[in-house]
Amino acid sequence: MGADDGAEVVLRLDRITKRFGALTANDTVSFALHRGEVVGLLGENGAGKTTLMNILFGHYTADEGSVEVFGKPLPPGNPRAALGAGIGMVHQHFTLADNLTVLENILLGTRSMWRPGLGRRKARDRVGRLSADFGLAVHPDARVGSLSVGERQRVEILKALFRDARILILDEPTAVLTPQETTALFDTLRKAVALGLSVIFISHKLGEVMTITRRVLVLRHGRIVGEVATADTDRHRLAEMMVGAEVTAPKPTERQPGAPLLSLRGVCTPDRGNAPGLRGVDLELRAGQITGLAGVSGNGQSALAGLIGGLERPETGTMVLDPASHEAWSPRAALGAGIARIPEDRHKTGVVADFTLAENAVLECYAAAPFSRAGWMNWPEIDRFAARIIDTYDVRCPGPRTRIRLLSGGNMQKLILGRALDPGPRVILANQPVRGLDIGAVTFVHAQLIAARDAGAAVLLISEDLDEIMALSDVIHVIYEGRLSPGFARASKTPAELGVWMAGHGFAGAEHAA
Amino acid sequence: MRLEPIANPTALRLFGLPAAALALTVLIASLLALMAGANPFDTLGLIVKGAAGSKFALLETLNRATPLIFTGLAVAVAFRARLWNIGAEAQLYAGAVVTVLLGTGALTLPSPVLIPVIALAAMLAGALVLLGPVLLKTRAGVDEVVTTLLFNFIMLLFISYLLEGPMKDPMGMGWPKSASLEKAARLPRLVEGLRLHWGFGLALIAAAVVWVIQGRTTLGFEIRAVGLNIDAARFAGIPVNRVLVKTALLSGGLAALAGFSEVAGLKGNLTLDLSPGYGYTGIIVAMLALLNPLGVVVSAIFVAGVFVGADSMSRAAGVPTYIADILLATALLTMVLAIRLTRVRIRWG
């Protein structure tokens, strides 16, 4: 496969199998990586991508099979050996020390404990050269804590290059980047392969895989189900391979928006630790409209979600609901006002993992009839309600008395969705509603949100995935450091134009980021 | 090392592991008996005989279990909500003080009215003792482990003051003890002629009530939700702070009933040695029962049996009674581990 089979093989996986109990995470996976190519590793959540890379990097030991790097067998279960052999990994979640400088982070772990000094001067020169060669602009003496997400990723890559990595593994590297930062990352990768490095690019974003890779390996249920040259395929066929079935993404039809159901005028909220609050936000959520909120994570999305969800109150400015709510603002008041909430972190705030499906289904409404009367729970009614949600929202589970911990993320999310949508809400706050879900579940959740919008609900969709925002939203706002851009009508802006806003340009009186 | 959850544990795992834990406990106790120069089989036999070998022994065990059921329930209720009430000892004494205050002549009512009034007043006192720490927790974020624990010492010193001062029995020959309860305030015997009193019956009722609250009421639902995932509970609109306050009132009230039942059912007056640490042992009882209110009854009887049996064994075999503490500590550690292992499997590497 691939354009030049003649190129040197730098990495060879031979029939790797890894089992976790009854689950086979990797099933006789074999492939070869050549010098100077970017190979895409594509697969849904749970397809076995991360397990495979953890085996390669020595975090796990394979049950069967072997790994060869530059023709030499790699001892299993030894990250140090993997590093020594020239494998560098950039994780989805960065592993940097915020309180150290860029240079110190790069040097961390490369020096013997017994040698005094870090050899900063030599190291600084080398980092400078690597930065220039690979197009990784970052100041070596900047504190990591003060860097943007894109810059931190550059530090991670520099860290790997500094250790003479010849093989770079990038795990979902674009999940946290703006479109511009993604383009810059791709430039770096092109420079790297031109200099003879090899890259494994792990992703579930088809567009990016089509752009940057030369070959694509598709994993499904732990097996390699496809290996194609990127030039010979397209997004649609890759999606089909990844899911194993025909995929059609739901699309909202044009619709005239109705009256505003929730309006914010000049709302500010306080910062919470590292998470910025809102700074003078004006926003209208209209009936029958999906409002998309784009932005790099950590720019005030949590504050806005907290405000609308009832966890946070405006410090200054006003929030107006239609019909008006007279209770003190709280989650219960929000629910009473007909606001449905799909939380960002379903495990942390969405469900009680050790509660049953039925208990989780009534977590927001247990206090009202018919689920309880005068303080007594009505379990038969609760079970019936849960059974109905399970049925209507296609939650795959053994039954309402199953502990929800045992469900997959997608099924958990369907229960949360059902719980939120069942009362027929007027406003829907969907915060990262499809994060970590497989394509089938994504399609389902999106279809439900569109159906709710068509039924007249005002939907606020918060997502870090610009493609998702652009596909579903009637109006798009960009959030940056707690400020909100004006609303942009559907299809009035390109991803690149939105990316400019996501990087902080265009906001009146804003400190512009680099 | 990783833990893998087991969806459907086998019967061998479900019953074998706790049995193995018990066997390990017995083995360790045997080694200790050997070290003390006694025959381990005799020693263990004497413990079992001392705890349940005769009608008298059995009733003694149930008597000893009574305060432990109350404090065990108090701890179980609070721990369910992840409210770490380490102060059952203080709440127990608060209940005892109120029992003495009202039962030594302050109220003259017929027994069937007087006893419930005293019990309710005792519960209120225990609830109030825990209210302070829990308000500090919900309002100011002060760790309740520290405040409830330290309250135990404040309460003991306060009792010491009362018994040397205002509550000292004028007929007590100078001993630091309170006056005795009126006859009308005393809990009747459960079985005529035997030492077991109605406190034990009340403890069983309390366990049943707590069980019903946890499984059938909105309060129980809220308590469990707050304990299992406070963030999700708050997000879902459960009034977390109010739930914690209600939990504290319930927990403090239950612990106070231990003091009430010991004074009104057994001792008849208040001394500084009313409780040999029932408040703390309640934590062991509740943990062994996995915080299940009906399990608390079983584990309280087990724990009481070990204490009573060890006392009697010690007199007969000359092995120190400390073996009871070691037995309980070992039983707690191995049993908690064994029960955890019925749910998860350990994978090395």
Coordinates of N, CA and C in Angstrom, one line a residue, chain A residues 49-211:
Chain A
K49 N -7.9 2.8 19.2 CA -6.8 3.6 18.8 C -5.9 3.9 19.9
T50 N -6.4 4.4 21.0 CA -5.6 4.8 22.2 C -4.9 3.6 22.8
T51 N -5.6 2.4 22.9 CA -5.0 1.2 23.4 C -3.7 0.9 22.6
L52 N -3.9 0.9 21.3 CA -2.8 0.5 20.4 C -1.6 1.5 20.6
M53 N -1.9 2.7 20.7 CA -0.8 3.7 20.9 C -0.1 3.5 22.3
N54 N -0.9 3.2 23.3 CA -0.4 2.9 24.6 C 0.5 1.7 24.6
I55 N 0.2 0.7 23.8 CA 1.0 -0.5 23.7 C 2.3 -0.1 23.1
L56 N 2.2 0.7 22.0 CA 3.4 1.1 21.3 C 4.3 1.9 22.2
F57 N 3.7 2.7 23.0 CA 4.5 3.6 23.9 C 4.9 2.9 25.2
G58 N 4.5 1.7 25.4 CA 4.9 1.0 26.6 C 4.1 1.2 27.8
H59 N 2.9 1.8 27.7 CA 2.1 2.0 28.9 C 1.3 0.7 29.1
Y60 N 1.0 -0.1 28.1 CA 0.4 -1.4 28.2 C 1.3 -2.4 27.6
T61 N 1.1 -3.6 28.0 CA 1.8 -4.7 27.4 C 0.8 -5.5 26.5
A62 N 1.2 -5.8 25.3 CA 0.3 -6.6 24.4 C 0.2 -8.0 24.9
D63 N -1.0 -8.6 24.7 CA -1.1 -10.1 25.1 C -0.4 -10.9 24.0
E64 N -0.5 -10.5 22.8 CA 0.2 -11.2 21.7 C 0.8 -10.2 20.7
G65 N 1.8 -10.6 19.9 CA 2.3 -9.7 18.9 C 3.5 -9.0 19.3
S66 N 4.2 -8.3 18.4 CA 5.4 -7.6 18.7 C 5.5 -6.3 17.9
V67 N 6.4 -5.5 18.4 CA 6.6 -4.2 17.8 C 8.1 -4.1 17.4
E68 N 8.4 -3.6 16.2 CA 9.7 -3.4 15.8 C 9.9 -1.9 15.4
V69 N 11.0 -1.3 15.9 CA 11.3 0.1 15.6 C 12.7 0.1 14.9
F70 N 12.8 0.7 13.7 CA 14.0 0.7 12.9 C 14.7 -0.7 12.9
G71 N 13.8 -1.7 12.7 CA 14.3 -3.0 12.5 C 14.7 -3.8 13.8
K72 N 14.6 -3.1 14.9 CA 14.9 -3.7 16.2 C 13.7 -4.0 17.0
P73 N 13.5 -5.1 17.7 CA 12.4 -5.3 18.5 C 12.3 -4.4 19.7
L74 N 11.1 -3.9 20.0 CA 11.0 -3.0 21.1 C 10.5 -3.8 22.3
P75 N 11.3 -3.7 23.4 CA 10.9 -4.4 24.6 C 9.5 -3.9 25.1
P76 N 8.6 -4.8 25.4 CA 7.2 -4.4 25.8 C 7.2 -3.7 27.2
G77 N 6.2 -2.9 27.3 CA 5.9 -2.3 28.7 C 7.0 -1.4 29.2
N78 N 7.7 -0.7 28.4 CA 8.8 0.1 28.9 C 8.8 1.5 28.1
P79 N 8.1 2.5 28.7 CA 8.1 3.8 28.0 C 9.4 4.3 27.7
R80 N 10.4 4.1 28.6 CA 11.7 4.6 28.5 C 12.4 4.0 27.2
A81 N 12.1 2.7 27.0 CA 12.7 2.1 25.8 C 12.1 2.7 24.5
A82 N 10.8 3.0 24.6 CA 10.1 3.6 23.5 C 10.7 5.0 23.2
L83 N 10.9 5.7 24.2 CA 11.5 7.1 24.1 C 12.9 6.9 23.4
G84 N 13.6 6.0 24.0 CA 15.0 5.8 23.5 C 15.1 5.3 22.0
A85 N 14.0 4.6 21.6 CA 14.0 4.1 20.2 C 13.6 5.2 19.3
G86 N 13.2 6.4 19.8 CA 12.8 7.5 18.9 C 11.3 7.7 18.7
I87 N 10.5 7.2 19.6 CA 9.1 7.4 19.5 C 8.7 8.5 20.4
G88 N 8.0 9.5 19.9 CA 7.6 10.7 20.7 C 6.1 10.7 20.6
M89 N 5.4 10.9 21.8 CA 4.0 11.0 21.8 C 3.5 12.3 22.3
V90 N 2.5 12.9 21.6 CA 1.8 14.1 22.1 C 0.4 13.7 22.5
H91 N 0.1 13.7 23.8 CA -1.2 13.2 24.2 C -2.2 14.3 24.0
Q92 N -3.5 13.8 24.0 CA -4.6 14.7 23.9 C -4.6 15.7 25.0
H93 N -4.4 15.2 26.3 CA -4.3 16.1 27.4 C -2.8 16.3 27.7
F94 N -2.4 17.5 27.7 CA -0.9 17.8 27.8 C -0.4 17.4 29.1
T95 N 0.9 17.1 29.1 CA 1.6 16.7 30.3 C 2.7 17.7 30.6
L96 N 2.3 18.9 30.8 CA 3.3 19.9 31.1 C 3.1 20.5 32.5
A97 N 4.2 21.0 33.0 CA 4.2 21.6 34.3 C 3.9 23.1 34.1
D98 N 2.8 23.6 34.6 CA 2.4 25.0 34.3 C 3.4 26.0 35.0
N99 N 4.0 25.7 36.1 CA 4.8 26.6 36.8 C 6.2 26.7 36.3
L100 N 6.6 25.9 35.3 CA 7.9 25.9 34.8 C 7.9 26.6 33.4
T101 N 9.1 27.0 33.0 CA 9.2 27.7 31.6 C 9.1 26.6 30.6
V102 N 9.0 27.1 29.3 CA 9.0 26.2 28.2 C 10.3 25.4 28.2
L103 N 11.4 26.0 28.3 CA 12.7 25.3 28.3 C 12.8 24.3 29.4
E104 N 12.4 24.7 30.6 CA 12.5 23.7 31.7 C 11.6 22.5 31.5
N105 N 10.4 22.8 30.9 CA 9.5 21.6 30.6 C 10.2 20.7 29.6
I106 N 10.9 21.3 28.6 CA 11.5 20.5 27.6 C 12.6 19.6 28.2
L107 N 13.4 20.2 29.1 CA 14.5 19.6 29.7 C 14.1 18.5 30.8
L108 N 12.9 18.7 31.3 CA 12.4 17.9 32.4 C 12.6 16.4 32.0
G109 N 13.3 15.7 32.8 CA 13.4 14.2 32.6 C 14.5 13.8 31.6
T110 N 15.2 14.8 31.1 CA 16.3 14.5 30.1 C 17.6 14.5 30.7
R111 N 17.7 15.0 32.0 CA 19.0 15.1 32.6 C 19.2 14.2 33.7
S112 N 20.3 13.6 33.9 CA 20.6 12.8 35.0 C 20.5 13.5 36.3
M113 N 20.0 12.8 37.4 CA 19.9 13.5 38.7 C 21.2 13.9 39.2
W114 N 22.3 13.2 38.8 CA 23.6 13.3 39.4 C 24.4 14.4 38.8
R115 N 23.9 15.0 37.7 CA 24.7 16.0 37.0 C 24.2 17.4 37.4
P116 N 25.1 18.2 37.9 CA 24.6 19.6 38.3 C 24.3 20.4 37.1
G117 N 23.3 21.3 37.3 CA 23.0 22.2 36.2 C 22.2 21.5 35.1
L118 N 21.6 22.3 34.3 CA 20.7 21.8 33.3 C 21.3 21.9 31.9
G119 N 22.4 22.6 31.8 CA 23.0 22.9 30.4 C 22.0 23.7 29.6
R120 N 21.5 24.8 30.2 CA 20.5 25.6 29.6 C 20.9 26.2 28.3
R121 N 22.2 26.7 28.3 CA 22.6 27.5 27.1 C 22.5 26.6 25.9
K122 N 23.2 25.5 26.0 CA 23.2 24.6 24.8 C 21.8 24.2 24.4
A123 N 21.0 23.9 25.5 CA 19.6 23.4 25.2 C 18.8 24.5 24.5
R124 N 19.0 25.8 25.0 CA 18.3 26.9 24.4 C 18.6 27.0 22.9
D125 N 19.9 26.9 22.5 CA 20.3 26.9 21.1 C 19.6 25.8 20.3
R126 N 19.6 24.7 20.9 CA 19.0 23.5 20.2 C 17.5 23.7 20.0
V127 N 16.8 24.2 21.1 CA 15.4 24.4 21.0 C 15.1 25.5 19.9
G128 N 16.0 26.5 19.9 CA 15.8 27.6 18.9 C 15.9 27.0 17.5
R129 N 16.9 26.1 17.3 CA 17.0 25.5 15.9 C 15.8 24.7 15.6
L130 N 15.4 23.9 16.5 CA 14.2 23.0 16.3 C 13.0 23.9 16.0
S131 N 12.8 25.0 16.7 CA 11.7 25.9 16.5 C 11.7 26.4 15.1
A132 N 12.8 26.8 14.6 CA 12.9 27.4 13.3 C 12.7 26.3 12.2
D133 N 13.4 25.1 12.4 CA 13.2 24.1 11.4 C 11.8 23.6 11.2
F134 N 11.1 23.5 12.3 CA 9.7 22.9 12.3 C 8.6 23.9 12.3
G135 N 9.0 25.2 12.4 CA 7.9 26.2 12.4 C 7.1 26.2 13.7
L136 N 7.8 26.0 14.8 CA 7.1 25.9 16.1 C 7.5 27.1 16.9
A137 N 6.9 28.2 16.6 CA 7.2 29.5 17.3 C 6.7 29.5 18.7
V138 N 7.6 29.5 19.7 CA 7.3 29.7 21.1 C 8.5 30.1 21.8
H139 N 8.3 31.0 22.8 CA 9.4 31.6 23.5 C 9.9 30.7 24.6
P140 N 11.2 30.3 24.6 CA 11.7 29.3 25.5 C 11.6 29.7 26.9
D141 N 11.5 31.0 27.3 CA 11.5 31.4 28.7 C 10.1 31.8 29.2
A142 N 9.1 31.6 28.3 CA 7.7 31.9 28.8 C 7.3 30.8 29.7
R143 N 6.5 31.2 30.7 CA 6.0 30.2 31.6 C 4.8 29.5 30.9
V144 N 4.8 28.1 31.0 CA 3.8 27.3 30.3 C 2.4 27.8 30.7
G145 N 2.2 28.1 32.0 CA 0.9 28.5 32.5 C 0.3 29.7 31.7
S146 N 1.2 30.5 31.1 CA 0.7 31.7 30.4 C 0.5 31.5 29.0
L147 N 0.7 30.3 28.5 CA 0.6 30.0 27.0 C -0.8 29.6 26.6
S148 N -1.1 29.9 25.4 CA -2.4 29.4 24.8 C -2.3 27.9 24.6
V149 N -3.4 27.3 24.3 CA -3.5 25.9 24.1 C -2.6 25.5 22.9
G150 N -2.7 26.2 21.8 CA -1.9 25.9 20.6 C -0.4 26.0 20.9
E151 N 0.0 27.0 21.7 CA 1.4 27.1 22.1 C 1.9 25.9 22.9
R152 N 1.0 25.5 23.8 CA 1.3 24.4 24.7 C 1.6 23.1 23.8
Q153 N 0.7 23.0 22.8 CA 0.9 21.8 22.0 C 2.3 21.9 21.3
R154 N 2.7 23.1 20.8 CA 4.0 23.2 20.2 C 5.1 22.8 21.2
V155 N 4.9 23.2 22.5 CA 5.9 22.8 23.5 C 6.0 21.2 23.5
E156 N 4.8 20.6 23.5 CA 4.8 19.1 23.6 C 5.5 18.5 22.4
I157 N 5.3 19.1 21.2 CA 6.0 18.6 20.0 C 7.5 18.8 20.1
L158 N 7.9 20.0 20.6 CA 9.3 20.3 20.8 C 9.9 19.4 21.8
K159 N 9.2 19.0 22.8 CA 9.7 18.1 23.8 C 10.1 16.8 23.2
A160 N 9.2 16.3 22.3 CA 9.5 15.1 21.6 C 10.6 15.2 20.7
L161 N 10.7 16.3 19.9 CA 11.8 16.5 18.9 C 13.1 16.6 19.7
F162 N 13.1 17.3 20.8 CA 14.3 17.5 21.6 C 14.9 16.2 22.0
R163 N 14.1 15.2 22.2 CA 14.5 13.9 22.6 C 14.8 13.0 21.4
D164 N 15.0 13.7 20.2 CA 15.4 13.0 19.0 C 14.3 12.0 18.5
A165 N 13.0 12.4 18.7 CA 12.0 11.5 18.2 C 12.1 11.5 16.7
R166 N 12.0 10.2 16.1 CA 11.9 10.1 14.7 C 10.5 9.7 14.3
I167 N 9.7 9.3 15.2 CA 8.3 8.9 15.0 C 7.5 9.7 15.9
L168 N 6.6 10.5 15.4 CA 5.7 11.3 16.2 C 4.3 10.7 16.2
I169 N 3.7 10.5 17.4 CA 2.4 10.1 17.5 C 1.5 11.2 18.1
L170 N 0.5 11.6 17.4 CA -0.3 12.7 17.8 C -1.7 12.2 18.1
D171 N -2.2 12.3 19.3 CA -3.5 11.7 19.7 C -4.5 12.9 19.7
E172 N -5.4 12.9 18.7 CA -6.4 13.9 18.6 C -5.9 15.3 18.8
P173 N -4.9 15.6 18.0 CA -4.1 16.9 18.2 C -5.0 18.1 18.0
T174 N -6.0 18.1 17.1 CA -6.7 19.3 16.7 C -7.9 19.6 17.6
A175 N -8.2 18.7 18.5 CA -9.5 18.8 19.3 C -9.6 20.2 20.0
V176 N -8.4 20.8 20.4 CA -8.5 22.0 21.1 C -8.0 23.2 20.4
L177 N -7.8 23.1 19.0 CA -7.2 24.1 18.3 C -8.2 24.9 17.5
T178 N -7.9 26.2 17.2 CA -8.7 27.0 16.2 C -8.3 26.5 14.8
P179 N -9.1 26.8 13.8 CA -8.7 26.4 12.5 C -7.3 26.9 12.1
Q180 N -7.0 28.2 12.5 CA -5.7 28.7 12.1 C -4.6 27.9 12.8
E181 N -4.8 27.6 14.0 CA -3.8 26.8 14.7 C -3.6 25.4 14.1
T182 N -4.7 24.9 13.7 CA -4.7 23.6 13.0 C -3.8 23.7 11.7
T183 N -4.1 24.7 10.9 CA -3.3 24.9 9.7 C -1.8 25.0 10.0
A184 N -1.5 25.7 11.1 CA -0.1 25.9 11.5 C 0.5 24.5 11.9
L185 N -0.3 23.7 12.6 CA 0.2 22.4 13.0 C 0.4 21.5 11.8
F186 N -0.4 21.6 10.8 CA -0.2 20.8 9.6 C 1.0 21.3 8.8
D187 N 1.3 22.6 8.9 CA 2.6 23.0 8.3 C 3.8 22.4 8.9
T188 N 3.7 22.3 10.3 CA 4.8 21.7 11.1 C 4.9 20.3 10.7
L189 N 3.8 19.6 10.6 CA 3.9 18.1 10.2 C 4.5 17.9 8.8
R190 N 4.1 18.8 7.9 CA 4.7 18.7 6.5 C 6.2 18.9 6.6
K191 N 6.7 19.9 7.4 CA 8.1 20.1 7.5 C 8.8 18.9 8.1
A192 N 8.1 18.3 9.1 CA 8.7 17.1 9.8 C 8.9 16.0 8.8
V193 N 7.9 15.7 8.0 CA 8.0 14.5 7.1 C 9.1 14.8 6.0
A194 N 9.1 16.1 5.7 CA 10.1 16.5 4.7 C 11.5 16.3 5.2
L195 N 11.7 16.4 6.5 CA 13.0 16.2 7.2 C 13.2 14.7 7.5
G196 N 12.3 13.8 7.1 CA 12.5 12.4 7.2 C 11.8 11.8 8.5
L197 N 11.0 12.6 9.2 CA 10.3 12.0 10.3 C 9.0 11.3 9.8
S198 N 8.5 10.5 10.7 CA 7.2 9.8 10.3 C 6.2 10.1 11.4
V199 N 4.9 10.2 11.0 CA 3.9 10.7 11.9 C 2.7 9.8 11.9
I200 N 2.2 9.4 13.1 CA 0.9 8.8 13.2 C -0.1 9.8 13.7
F201 N -1.1 10.0 12.9 CA -2.1 11.1 13.3 C -3.4 10.4 13.6
I202 N -3.7 10.5 14.9 CA -4.9 9.8 15.4 C -6.1 10.8 15.4
S203 N -7.2 10.5 14.8 CA -8.3 11.4 14.8 C -9.6 10.7 14.5
H204 N -10.7 11.4 14.8 CA -11.9 11.0 14.2 C -12.5 12.0 13.3
K205 N -11.7 13.1 13.0 CA -12.2 14.1 12.2 C -11.8 13.8 10.7
L206 N -12.7 13.5 9.9 CA -12.4 13.1 8.6 C -11.8 14.1 7.7
G207 N -12.2 15.4 7.8 CA -11.7 16.4 7.0 C -10.2 16.6 7.2
E208 N -9.7 16.5 8.5 CA -8.3 16.7 8.8 C -7.5 15.5 8.3
V209 N -8.1 14.3 8.4 CA -7.4 13.1 8.0 C -7.2 13.2 6.5
M210 N -8.2 13.7 5.8 CA -8.1 13.8 4.3 C -7.0 14.8 3.9
T211 N -6.9 15.9 4.7 CA -5.9 16.9 4.4 C -4.5 16.6 4.6

